[in-house]
Amino acid sequence: MASQSSSPSSSESSSPAHEPVTDLSDLPPAWSGRGAQAWPGVPLLVALALWAYAMRHTDVSMLDDYGLVSALHPAFWAGLAVLTTGFWFTVRDARRPAAWSAAYVLGLLVMERATQAVLYPTPLYAWAWKHEAVIDHLLTAGGLQTADQVGDMAVYDQWPGFFAAQAALQRLLGVDSAAMFMAWWPLASSLMLLLPLLLIYRTFTEDRRLIWTAVWLFYVANWVGQDYFSPQSVAYALHVGVLAVVLRRFGRSAVRRGRPRQAVWTVVITVMIVAIVISHQLTPGMLVVCLLALCLSRRYRDWVPVVTTVVIFLAWCLTAALPFLSAAMPDMIRSIGDVGANVETGYGATPTGTGAIATSWAARLLSGSVLLLAAVGVLRQRVLRHRAWPLLLVAAAPLPMFAASSYGSEMIFRVLLFMLPGAAFFAAAALLPKVRTLAADAAAQEAGDRRATGPAKARRWGIGTWVPLAALLGGTLAFAPAYSGKDRINYFPPQEVALVRQLFDQAPEGSLVVAANRNYPDAYASYWSVDHYWFLDDARSHVDRIVRSPAATLARDMAGVERPGRAYFLLTQGQLANSEMNGQLDKAQLNRIQRSVAASPRFRLVAENSAGWLYVLKQSGGAER
């Protein structure tokens, strides 16, 4: 039942939007009779058993263009379907303890976010390995360094919050590398979001069905992949946490309850804002626009949170982050208004192959469906539309960021991510019956509208039950291809990890590593002492010269490395997958490059295995090592 006391505006207006409301009408229980309280555990246990069976019978050694989707044992999909169905018939019964809904959501997180950690023997994502290298640098260097010392990687030293915290955690746990735990980071970062999401949704309703369905949809629609081992994952959780505190403790009714308590919450959000600002470049901007949007609502016209965020953000930008911003500002200014950069196509930016295209469409359809459901919920649920107007503002606030920057052609994904808390709430409202005020409910009964009795009640087992279930099931199943359909790019087998580590174990200081692209593990290892050159980042004309005459062109590009440094050429499985699936060079072209280098007297094979090859450019004048 929607809260009369927890809603900040419940005592401010007598308009219909703020009248006491019923729950989302009386739905028939999914189970009844003796032992009904325990029955929700049956589909939950069955689903987890099917998942465990699938984990034991899934082979990830030969991924195709569909990534993990085609490799998963059918029991996984059956388990996901059982879990979703069990959740729907559990959550829609208001008399069912909320602990069952929580258990199903935790089961969903295990099946969504722990599957890859269980199946893959090495952590996913080249960017996660890059972040591990930054932590290693902090532990090695013992402090922050400038662009003169570490080049473009100095940007991480200018936003060191996440990396410093992880370095401390690594020391605390006594592990040699963050790779020991970063495979489980998607599950951990998703769990960090659970409490702030519950706090946000409980601000606007106490109906457990709406709250837990919104949480479920949030996790299902969060396929963007920013939950991996990254500053964004923690900054986003803190962002949602700040919104939760502001929505619950900075409304007008909360302010009237006492300034001393308000000061305590100001300190709390200040700590979280500082952690966001020193960890990530984009999230503070998103937080500012969300807090500004809240000020459009009379219930949250409190300027303390937004002023605090702006002051801290500007202070950091004008001090620690100034070197990076001074160099990047001209490009940032030029990108303002360039909305087309968010849908960039062409060389290296267009998915190729049936699997990559199918994955792209699955992600689009999933996000589009949730946003469409949210629009339906806004239009259909008039009471919620007014009661949760601040949450609707927060959902819409990130949209102007499209015009602010392309953020490396990723702004569209980040906008979707920051819209999700609000969008999931209204999408859940679209799947559940209409909310009515008590006055409207009484009037309907006086008019003879007995919807909760007789044949009408029976009909609720029809379209009102099965259509929402079908929508929920479709979205839940679509998460897997949207989230893990590109695992052929993101997964690096142990042989590839071993080959790259062999390279960096022997590369002297001042060496150069040449590769097709940066999609391989430890691509940034020893970045403070070893240079890198990824030739697919060059203009297409130069890439074409490499394809026409691989060994000769690469030898010229790699020349000039002074002793004791060496020039290495590395070609791996991850680079091949990334190049093929992003429309750069195909397998035949990259194999031609490898064969040319192998046949050239200018190169010597250092190591090879099933995941790739490592060559060194022979040095003239002196014995070859």
XYZ file of C-alpha atoms in Angstrom:
625
model
C 0.000 0.000 0.000
C 1.419 3.375 -0.903
C 2.892 5.118 2.093
C 1.164 8.023 3.768
C 4.025 8.766 6.118
C 7.124 7.963 4.082
C 6.113 10.107 1.153
C 7.594 13.583 1.618
C 4.529 15.236 0.215
C 1.782 13.351 1.986
C 0.938 16.236 4.318
C 1.462 19.052 1.890
C -1.543 18.781 -0.345
C -5.070 17.500 -0.338
C -5.147 17.071 -4.087
C -6.166 13.664 -5.469
C -2.544 12.996 -6.356
C -1.673 12.941 -2.673
C -4.742 11.242 -1.206
C -4.142 7.942 0.582
C -3.984 5.182 -1.993
C -4.904 1.546 -2.071
C -2.448 -1.121 -2.978
C -2.326 -2.222 -6.607
C -5.743 -3.880 -6.103
C -6.292 -7.350 -4.694
C -4.684 -10.046 -6.805
C -5.493 -13.706 -6.194
C -2.689 -15.571 -4.417
C -0.586 -17.927 -6.482
C -0.678 -20.552 -3.750
C -3.197 -21.142 -1.041
C -3.907 -23.704 1.622
C -1.632 -25.475 4.073
C 2.061 -24.934 3.425
C 1.426 -22.012 1.054
C 4.059 -19.875 2.788
C 6.789 -22.345 1.832
C 5.733 -23.041 -1.760
C 7.654 -20.090 -3.306
C 10.828 -21.886 -2.314
C 10.112 -24.770 -4.694
C 10.557 -22.927 -8.032
C 13.462 -20.968 -6.541
C 15.318 -24.155 -5.603
C 14.460 -25.792 -8.926
C 15.785 -22.770 -10.818
C 19.046 -22.726 -8.867
C 19.453 -26.481 -9.303
C 19.016 -26.115 -13.064
C 21.540 -23.277 -13.060
C 24.077 -25.353 -11.122
C 23.568 -28.251 -13.547
C 24.075 -25.919 -16.501
C 27.294 -24.573 -14.999
C 28.701 -28.103 -14.811
C 27.777 -28.897 -18.413
C 28.691 -25.680 -20.265
C 31.887 -25.577 -22.316
C 33.363 -22.110 -22.969
C 36.535 -23.258 -24.700
C 35.205 -22.558 -28.205
C 32.983 -19.470 -28.202
C 31.387 -18.397 -31.473
C 29.968 -15.041 -32.577
C 27.035 -15.457 -30.180
C 29.376 -15.495 -27.205
C 28.134 -17.252 -24.103
C 24.566 -17.458 -25.436
C 25.147 -20.424 -27.740
C 27.538 -22.112 -25.299
C 25.140 -22.215 -22.351
C 23.519 -25.546 -21.565
C 19.721 -25.507 -22.154
C 19.211 -26.047 -18.424
C 20.308 -22.447 -17.871
C 17.441 -21.092 -19.959
C 14.982 -23.445 -18.283
C 16.186 -22.307 -14.873
C 15.828 -18.650 -15.806
C 12.268 -19.262 -17.029
C 11.354 -21.128 -13.820
C 12.916 -18.389 -11.686
C 11.016 -15.608 -13.473
C 7.699 -17.440 -13.321
C 8.153 -18.250 -9.651
C 9.054 -14.630 -8.908
C 5.975 -13.297 -10.697
C 3.505 -15.532 -8.868
C 5.272 -14.824 -5.573
C 5.636 -11.066 -5.821
C 2.086 -10.383 -7.025
C 0.641 -11.749 -3.766
C 0.801 -8.897 -1.226
C 0.342 -11.360 1.638
C 3.539 -13.170 0.773
C 6.502 -12.142 2.991
C 8.873 -9.738 1.222
C 11.760 -12.085 2.054
C 10.628 -14.395 -0.737
C 10.781 -11.595 -3.314
C 14.235 -10.672 -2.025
C 15.348 -14.295 -2.332
C 14.201 -14.417 -5.955
C 16.045 -11.191 -6.792
C 19.203 -12.575 -5.219
C 18.713 -15.723 -7.275
C 18.415 -13.566 -10.384
C 21.689 -11.800 -9.540
C 23.446 -15.121 -9.094
C 22.203 -16.381 -12.459
C 22.893 -13.087 -14.222
C 26.119 -11.865 -12.660
C 27.841 -14.956 -11.251
C 27.522 -17.191 -14.319
C 30.563 -15.753 -16.089
C 32.679 -15.832 -12.931
C 31.858 -19.517 -12.470
C 32.377 -20.533 -16.105
C 35.446 -18.537 -17.125
C 38.809 -19.347 -15.528
C 40.079 -15.782 -16.111
C 38.433 -12.359 -15.611
C 36.521 -10.777 -18.488
C 37.005 -7.406 -20.230
C 40.231 -5.813 -21.408
C 39.235 -2.669 -19.498
C 39.109 -4.618 -16.223
C 42.665 -5.825 -16.861
C 43.634 -2.231 -17.630
C 42.280 -1.085 -14.284
C 44.251 -3.848 -12.574
C 47.391 -2.403 -14.204
C 46.578 1.054 -12.811
C 46.338 -0.410 -9.309
C 49.661 -2.162 -9.846
C 51.147 1.164 -10.907
C 49.915 2.899 -7.749
C 51.417 0.155 -5.597
C 54.678 0.230 -7.582
C 55.123 3.977 -7.954
C 53.872 4.754 -4.463
C 52.066 7.882 -5.629
C 50.468 9.818 -8.473
C 52.368 10.811 -11.613
C 51.952 13.381 -14.375
C 51.480 13.077 -18.134
C 55.206 13.691 -18.615
C 55.853 10.459 -16.742
C 53.051 8.105 -17.858
C 51.484 9.829 -20.877
C 47.746 9.449 -21.458
C 47.450 7.069 -18.510
C 47.944 10.039 -16.175
C 44.192 10.600 -16.394
C 43.782 7.689 -13.977
C 46.146 9.341 -11.540
C 43.985 12.478 -11.699
C 40.861 10.476 -10.712
C 42.500 7.959 -8.350
C 39.690 7.279 -5.851
C 38.656 3.828 -7.080
C 42.206 2.665 -7.730
C 43.526 3.842 -4.379
C 40.659 2.085 -2.593
C 41.300 -1.127 -4.544
C 45.031 -0.938 -3.818
C 44.168 -0.713 -0.115
C 41.729 -3.633 -0.441
C 44.374 -5.688 -2.242
C 46.828 -5.054 0.585
C 44.144 -5.814 3.187
C 43.245 -9.148 1.576
C 46.896 -10.026 1.100
C 46.513 -10.947 -2.583
C 49.104 -10.332 -5.276
C 46.687 -8.916 -7.827
C 43.150 -7.591 -8.130
C 42.656 -10.323 -10.748
C 42.121 -12.645 -7.775
C 38.680 -11.128 -7.112
C 37.705 -8.898 -10.028
C 35.853 -11.706 -11.838
C 33.228 -11.488 -9.070
C 32.954 -7.721 -9.229
C 29.759 -7.633 -11.363
C 27.921 -9.541 -8.642
C 29.389 -7.387 -5.868
C 28.639 -4.093 -7.613
C 25.074 -5.215 -8.370
C 24.515 -6.058 -4.708
C 25.763 -2.565 -3.789
C 22.809 -1.125 -5.701
C 20.121 -3.136 -3.942
C 19.749 -1.074 -0.755
C 19.642 2.377 -2.403
C 17.134 1.105 -4.971
C 14.860 -0.207 -2.227
C 15.135 3.109 -0.366
C 14.233 5.088 -3.490
C 11.209 2.969 -4.326
C 9.973 2.872 -0.729
C 9.944 6.660 -0.784
C 7.007 6.579 -3.179
C 5.177 3.377 -2.296
C 5.033 0.668 0.320
C 3.450 -1.820 -2.044
C 5.980 -4.642 -2.041
C 4.798 -5.884 -5.421
C 5.661 -2.629 -7.132
C 8.968 -2.254 -5.263
C 10.341 -5.722 -6.010
C 9.073 -5.818 -9.589
C 10.871 -2.503 -10.178
C 14.068 -3.922 -8.674
C 13.776 -7.012 -10.894
C 13.299 -4.900 -14.028
C 16.208 -2.655 -13.085
C 18.614 -5.590 -12.947
C 17.185 -7.171 -16.093
C 17.513 -3.932 -18.071
C 21.000 -3.134 -16.757
C 22.830 -4.921 -19.564
C 25.137 -1.955 -20.341
C 28.094 -3.722 -18.742
C 29.306 -0.982 -16.400
C 29.143 -3.332 -13.426
C 32.577 -4.794 -14.159
C 35.752 -3.940 -12.217
C 35.727 -0.200 -12.913
C 35.402 3.249 -11.306
C 31.999 3.617 -12.979
C 30.565 0.651 -11.078
C 31.298 2.181 -7.671
C 30.539 5.751 -8.738
C 27.155 4.656 -10.079
C 26.261 2.871 -6.840
C 27.208 6.025 -4.923
C 25.172 8.124 -7.374
C 22.068 6.023 -6.693
C 22.883 6.213 -2.978
C 22.992 10.033 -3.038
C 19.639 10.109 -4.841
C 18.176 7.759 -2.230
C 19.279 10.015 0.630
C 18.080 13.174 -1.095
C 14.695 11.706 -1.998
C 14.102 10.407 1.527
C 15.761 13.057 3.681
C 15.725 16.326 1.754
C 12.012 16.670 0.981
C 10.106 19.550 2.536
C 8.461 17.363 5.166
C 11.841 15.903 6.126
C 13.346 19.374 6.502
C 10.533 20.407 8.859
C 11.395 17.501 11.150
C 14.620 19.174 12.223
C 17.716 20.937 10.965
C 20.217 18.978 13.142
C 19.212 15.734 11.468
C 19.417 17.472 8.094
C 23.010 18.472 8.840
C 23.908 14.836 9.489
C 22.501 13.754 6.133
C 24.333 16.608 4.430
C 27.581 15.224 5.806
C 26.627 11.738 4.578
C 25.962 12.836 1.019
C 29.072 15.056 1.038
C 31.244 12.022 1.763
C 29.581 10.085 -1.060
C 29.896 13.015 -3.478
C 33.608 13.383 -2.728
C 34.089 9.663 -3.434
C 32.256 10.048 -6.755
C 34.162 13.165 -7.833
C 37.625 11.732 -7.176
C 36.793 8.436 -8.903
C 34.999 9.168 -12.172
C 34.709 11.928 -14.752
C 31.121 11.511 -15.998
C 29.122 10.515 -12.925
C 29.393 13.908 -11.125
C 27.886 15.602 -14.187
C 25.016 13.101 -14.228
C 24.459 13.665 -10.519
C 24.323 17.427 -11.001
C 21.654 17.233 -13.710
C 19.585 14.805 -11.615
C 19.738 17.031 -8.531
C 18.894 20.080 -10.635
C 15.880 18.223 -12.019
C 14.690 17.490 -8.486
C 14.724 21.219 -7.769
C 11.934 21.552 -10.351
C 9.690 19.814 -7.836
C 8.459 21.890 -4.898
C 8.900 18.887 -2.665
C 12.666 18.852 -3.288
C 13.521 22.483 -3.886
C 16.541 22.235 -1.601
C 19.713 23.648 -3.136
C 22.118 22.196 -0.581
C 22.742 18.858 -2.392
C 23.218 20.369 -5.847
C 25.401 23.255 -4.623
C 27.508 20.811 -2.603
C 28.015 18.621 -5.675
C 28.883 21.530 -7.977
C 31.371 23.050 -5.510
C 33.191 19.759 -4.909
C 33.172 18.913 -8.631
C 34.590 22.295 -9.652
C 37.174 22.227 -6.869
C 38.527 18.903 -8.131
C 38.421 19.945 -11.794
C 40.350 23.140 -11.076
C 43.046 21.413 -9.016
C 43.917 17.715 -9.347
C 42.153 17.158 -12.702
C 43.253 20.430 -14.297
C 46.146 18.974 -16.369
C 43.858 16.523 -18.134
C 41.003 18.989 -18.592
C 43.322 21.667 -19.989
C 44.426 19.306 -22.753
C 40.992 17.770 -23.382
C 38.851 20.917 -23.186
C 39.120 21.932 -26.884
C 37.844 18.510 -28.016
C 35.138 18.554 -25.327
C 33.889 21.942 -26.506
C 33.841 20.804 -30.143
C 31.785 17.738 -29.265
C 28.968 19.752 -27.653
C 25.835 19.304 -29.725
C 27.286 16.473 -31.803
C 24.439 14.053 -31.101
C 25.313 11.978 -34.175
C 28.557 10.833 -32.555
C 26.455 8.686 -30.218
C 25.376 6.500 -33.124
C 28.655 6.482 -35.015
C 29.035 3.888 -37.743
C 31.791 2.947 -40.132
C 35.270 1.487 -39.779
C 35.708 -0.069 -36.359
C 32.306 1.107 -35.122
C 29.817 -1.200 -36.860
C 29.082 -4.715 -35.516
C 29.654 -7.370 -38.162
C 28.621 -10.987 -38.240
C 25.294 -12.572 -37.388
C 26.123 -12.942 -33.699
C 27.267 -9.366 -33.164
C 24.242 -7.960 -34.971
C 21.831 -10.214 -33.056
C 23.428 -9.170 -29.766
C 23.131 -5.511 -30.697
C 19.454 -5.891 -31.547
C 18.717 -7.873 -28.372
C 20.174 -5.017 -26.312
C 18.218 -2.390 -28.242
C 14.945 -4.280 -27.967
C 15.440 -4.877 -24.251
C 16.106 -1.206 -23.504
C 13.361 -0.065 -25.860
C 10.844 -2.418 -24.260
C 11.605 -1.218 -20.737
C 11.396 2.430 -21.797
C 8.125 1.727 -23.617
C 6.735 0.003 -20.529
C 7.836 2.999 -18.464
C 5.934 5.328 -20.794
C 2.845 3.110 -20.470
C 3.213 3.158 -16.694
C 3.434 6.955 -16.644
C 0.321 7.332 -18.805
C -1.672 4.582 -17.124
C -0.887 5.147 -13.453
C -2.170 8.680 -12.859
C -1.805 8.495 -9.092
C 1.777 7.236 -9.291
C 2.592 9.787 -11.982
C 1.849 12.599 -9.534
C 3.051 10.893 -6.381
C 6.377 9.809 -7.950
C 6.855 12.927 -10.074
C 10.379 13.501 -8.618
C 11.422 10.013 -9.729
C 10.124 10.762 -13.211
C 12.264 13.921 -13.245
C 15.326 11.908 -12.237
C 14.652 9.440 -15.063
C 14.408 12.210 -17.656
C 17.311 14.335 -16.352
C 20.171 12.444 -18.112
C 18.662 12.962 -21.585
C 20.302 16.403 -22.211
C 23.704 14.751 -21.749
C 23.317 13.403 -25.294
C 24.158 16.880 -26.523
C 26.943 17.521 -24.019
C 29.406 14.904 -25.252
C 29.606 11.628 -27.136
C 31.856 10.198 -24.378
C 33.682 8.055 -26.902
C 30.409 7.065 -28.622
C 29.204 5.604 -25.310
C 26.992 8.418 -24.035
C 23.854 6.699 -25.285
C 24.636 3.690 -23.073
C 25.459 5.851 -20.055
C 22.226 7.828 -20.438
C 20.270 4.563 -20.462
C 22.125 3.451 -17.343
C 21.348 6.617 -15.392
C 17.695 6.619 -16.505
C 17.122 3.083 -15.245
C 16.164 3.648 -11.561
C 13.198 5.786 -12.553
C 12.353 3.942 -15.758
C 12.243 0.560 -14.003
C 9.786 1.891 -11.399
C 7.257 3.068 -13.968
C 7.838 -0.014 -16.143
C 6.898 -2.148 -13.135
C 3.795 -0.007 -12.630
C 2.764 -0.829 -16.204
C 2.777 -4.564 -15.397
C 0.591 -4.240 -12.287
C -3.026 -3.120 -11.801
C -3.906 0.542 -11.520
C -3.345 2.415 -8.292
C -6.440 4.125 -6.896
C -6.956 6.597 -4.066
C -9.127 5.496 -1.171
C -11.727 8.059 -2.186
C -11.829 6.702 -5.730
C -12.020 3.162 -4.393
C -14.989 4.034 -2.193
C -16.731 5.819 -5.051
C -16.237 2.808 -7.307
C -17.752 0.523 -4.706
C -20.744 2.843 -4.252
C -21.269 2.737 -7.996
C -21.420 -1.031 -7.827
C -17.954 -1.687 -9.253
C -17.018 -4.852 -7.337
C -13.832 -5.665 -9.215
C -12.336 -7.704 -6.430
C -15.191 -10.235 -6.302
C -16.913 -12.805 -8.434
C -16.132 -13.365 -12.109
C -13.958 -10.249 -12.290
C -11.630 -11.757 -9.764
C -11.385 -14.944 -11.770
C -10.575 -13.014 -14.899
C -7.471 -11.673 -13.200
C -5.911 -15.046 -13.852
C -6.248 -14.239 -17.542
C -4.716 -11.398 -19.469
C -3.746 -9.451 -16.351
C -1.604 -12.349 -15.195
C -0.133 -13.934 -18.292
C 0.622 -10.910 -20.473
C 2.755 -9.195 -17.793
C 4.427 -12.539 -17.094
C 5.257 -12.922 -20.788
C 6.750 -9.406 -20.842
C 8.785 -10.079 -17.702
C 9.959 -13.440 -19.016
C 10.924 -12.012 -22.409
C 12.957 -9.229 -20.838
C 14.694 -11.578 -18.418
C 15.675 -14.015 -21.163
C 16.827 -11.150 -23.420
C 19.309 -10.039 -20.764
C 21.661 -12.954 -21.470
C 22.386 -12.128 -25.141
C 22.432 -8.380 -24.450
C 24.916 -8.804 -21.589
C 27.096 -11.730 -22.629
C 26.546 -12.024 -26.375
C 29.976 -10.507 -27.049
C 31.952 -12.745 -24.729
C 34.025 -13.944 -27.673
C 35.604 -10.477 -27.454
C 35.580 -10.158 -23.684
C 36.908 -13.570 -22.642
C 40.643 -14.317 -22.651
C 41.528 -18.003 -22.161
C 44.374 -18.950 -19.812
C 46.690 -19.557 -22.790
C 46.270 -15.943 -23.907
C 46.930 -14.665 -20.396
C 50.060 -16.826 -20.177
C 51.355 -15.597 -23.559
C 50.935 -11.929 -22.651
C 52.509 -12.394 -19.245
C 55.461 -14.115 -20.864
C 55.911 -10.990 -22.970
C 55.919 -8.577 -20.055
C 58.063 -10.855 -17.910
C 60.901 -10.547 -20.444
C 60.341 -7.075 -21.990
C 63.113 -4.696 -20.814
C 62.310 -1.148 -19.785
C 61.859 1.083 -22.837
C 60.427 -1.711 -24.985
C 57.635 -1.330 -27.536
C 54.679 -3.707 -27.904
C 52.854 -3.646 -31.248
C 49.446 -5.306 -31.597
C 46.354 -5.032 -33.771
C 44.270 -3.542 -30.954
C 44.260 -3.382 -27.163
C 41.791 -6.234 -26.661
C 44.017 -8.656 -24.775
C 44.710 -9.259 -21.081
C 47.317 -7.127 -19.346
C 47.467 -4.844 -22.388
C 48.589 -2.037 -20.085
C 50.942 -3.999 -17.881
C 54.069 -1.976 -17.068
C 52.645 0.995 -18.997
C 54.978 3.285 -17.049
C 58.023 1.578 -18.582
C 56.797 -0.081 -21.819
C 55.252 1.718 -24.819
C 52.338 0.395 -26.881
C 51.235 0.819 -30.491
C 47.894 -0.549 -31.732
C 47.939 -0.232 -35.499
C 44.157 -0.554 -35.997
C 43.829 2.800 -34.202
C 45.654 4.427 -37.134
C 44.040 5.924 -40.222
C 42.559 3.353 -42.589
C 45.147 4.249 -45.238
C 47.993 3.098 -42.990
C 46.103 -0.045 -42.006
C 45.710 -0.827 -45.707
C 49.497 -0.472 -46.168
C 50.040 -2.970 -43.363
C 47.625 -5.409 -44.999
C 49.393 -5.056 -48.385
C 52.910 -5.428 -47.020
C 52.671 -6.570 -43.398
C 56.205 -7.490 -42.344
C 57.966 -4.605 -44.092
C 55.503 -1.953 -42.876
C 55.456 -3.227 -39.304
C 59.263 -3.464 -39.226
C 59.485 0.210 -40.219
C 56.871 1.153 -37.588
C 58.767 -0.779 -34.911
C 62.224 0.507 -35.752
C 63.977 3.022 -33.549
C 63.612 1.305 -30.187
C 66.832 1.947 -28.306
C 68.632 -0.704 -26.320
C 68.054 -2.291 -23.906
C 64.460 -2.006 -25.106
C 63.050 -4.438 -27.668
C 60.203 -4.212 -30.181
C 57.612 -7.022 -29.917
C 54.717 -7.965 -32.178
C 51.784 -9.665 -30.439
C 48.737 -11.169 -32.128
C 46.153 -12.973 -30.007
C 42.701 -14.540 -30.103
C 41.128 -11.533 -28.359
C 42.495 -9.103 -30.927
C 41.151 -11.248 -33.769
C 37.657 -11.432 -32.217
C 37.544 -7.681 -31.575
C 38.710 -6.806 -35.079
C 36.258 -9.164 -36.776
C 33.188 -8.325 -34.729
C 33.719 -4.554 -34.920
C 34.146 -4.365 -38.672
C 37.917 -3.782 -38.921
C 40.087 -6.562 -40.371
C 38.713 -10.051 -40.856
C 40.347 -13.327 -39.880
C 41.910 -13.881 -43.313
C 43.577 -10.446 -43.271
C 44.973 -10.857 -39.768
C 46.197 -14.369 -40.590
C 47.957 -12.929 -43.630
C 49.704 -10.407 -41.381
C 50.785 -13.167 -39.010
C 52.111 -15.388 -41.812
C 54.053 -12.491 -43.333
C 55.711 -11.693 -40.008
C 56.462 -15.393 -39.414
C 58.172 -15.699 -42.822
C 60.156 -12.462 -42.520
C 63.853 -12.698 -41.563
C 63.416 -9.430 -39.663
C 61.344 -11.133 -36.943
C 62.005 -14.008 -34.574
C 59.300 -16.134 -32.940
C 59.522 -15.878 -29.163
C 56.459 -17.859 -28.100
C 53.196 -19.251 -29.418
C 50.261 -21.308 -28.235
C 46.648 -21.929 -29.198
C 45.736 -18.331 -28.284
C 48.331 -16.393 -30.282
C 51.881 -15.562 -31.322
C 54.668 -13.379 -29.971
C 57.525 -12.136 -32.183
C 60.465 -9.828 -31.557
C 62.030 -7.523 -34.142
C 65.656 -8.516 -34.629
C 68.117 -5.786 -33.745
C 70.999 -4.984 -36.082
C 74.531 -4.679 -34.764
C 75.126 -7.049 -31.892
C 74.148 -10.510 -30.838
C 70.486 -11.372 -30.984
C 69.127 -12.315 -27.589
